[in-house]
């Protein structure tokens, strides 16, 4: 397999850093959306499936799941790749 030019790798790592930063801004936006929605007094019953969820509860629930389960791990992985260096290199 041919070696990749270091400049190409640097550009890719810079892009990963910028993407991760953009996703962090998106997480902030999601948190603002979450905070803007009211908590239903029937939220617990909706989350237990005893009642059909209203829009606020469904959106809040989706945000509560997506941020810690998917977006934050993805950001962490991108940040690690953006700063990765093989052992013994600078």
PDB file of C-alpha atoms in Angstrom, residues 13 16 20 73-85:
ATOM      1  CA  UNK A  13      -7.185  15.674  10.612  1.00  0.00           C
ATOM      2  CA  UNK A  16     -12.084  16.060  11.477  1.00  0.00           C
ATOM      3  CA  UNK A  20     -16.204  17.740  15.631  1.00  0.00           C
ATOM      4  CA  UNK A  73     -19.110   9.390  21.365  1.00  0.00           C
ATOM      5  CA  UNK A  74     -18.770  10.329  17.691  1.00  0.00           C
ATOM      6  CA  UNK A  75     -17.272  13.702  18.600  1.00  0.00           C
ATOM      7  CA  UNK A  76     -14.801  12.005  20.955  1.00  0.00           C
ATOM      8  CA  UNK A  77     -13.800   9.496  18.256  1.00  0.00           C
ATOM      9  CA  UNK A  78     -13.267  12.261  15.691  1.00  0.00           C
ATOM     10  CA  UNK A  79     -11.221  14.317  18.156  1.00  0.00           C
ATOM     11  CA  UNK A  80      -9.014  11.302  18.911  1.00  0.00           C
ATOM     12  CA  UNK A  81      -8.491  10.635  15.204  1.00  0.00           C
ATOM     13  CA  UNK A  82      -7.792  14.333  14.593  1.00  0.00           C
ATOM     14  CA  UNK A  83      -4.882  14.242  17.037  1.00  0.00           C
ATOM     15  CA  UNK A  84      -3.663  10.688  16.433  1.00  0.00           C
ATOM     16  CA  UNK A  85       0.013  10.082  15.884  1.00  0.00           C
TER      17      UNK A  85
END
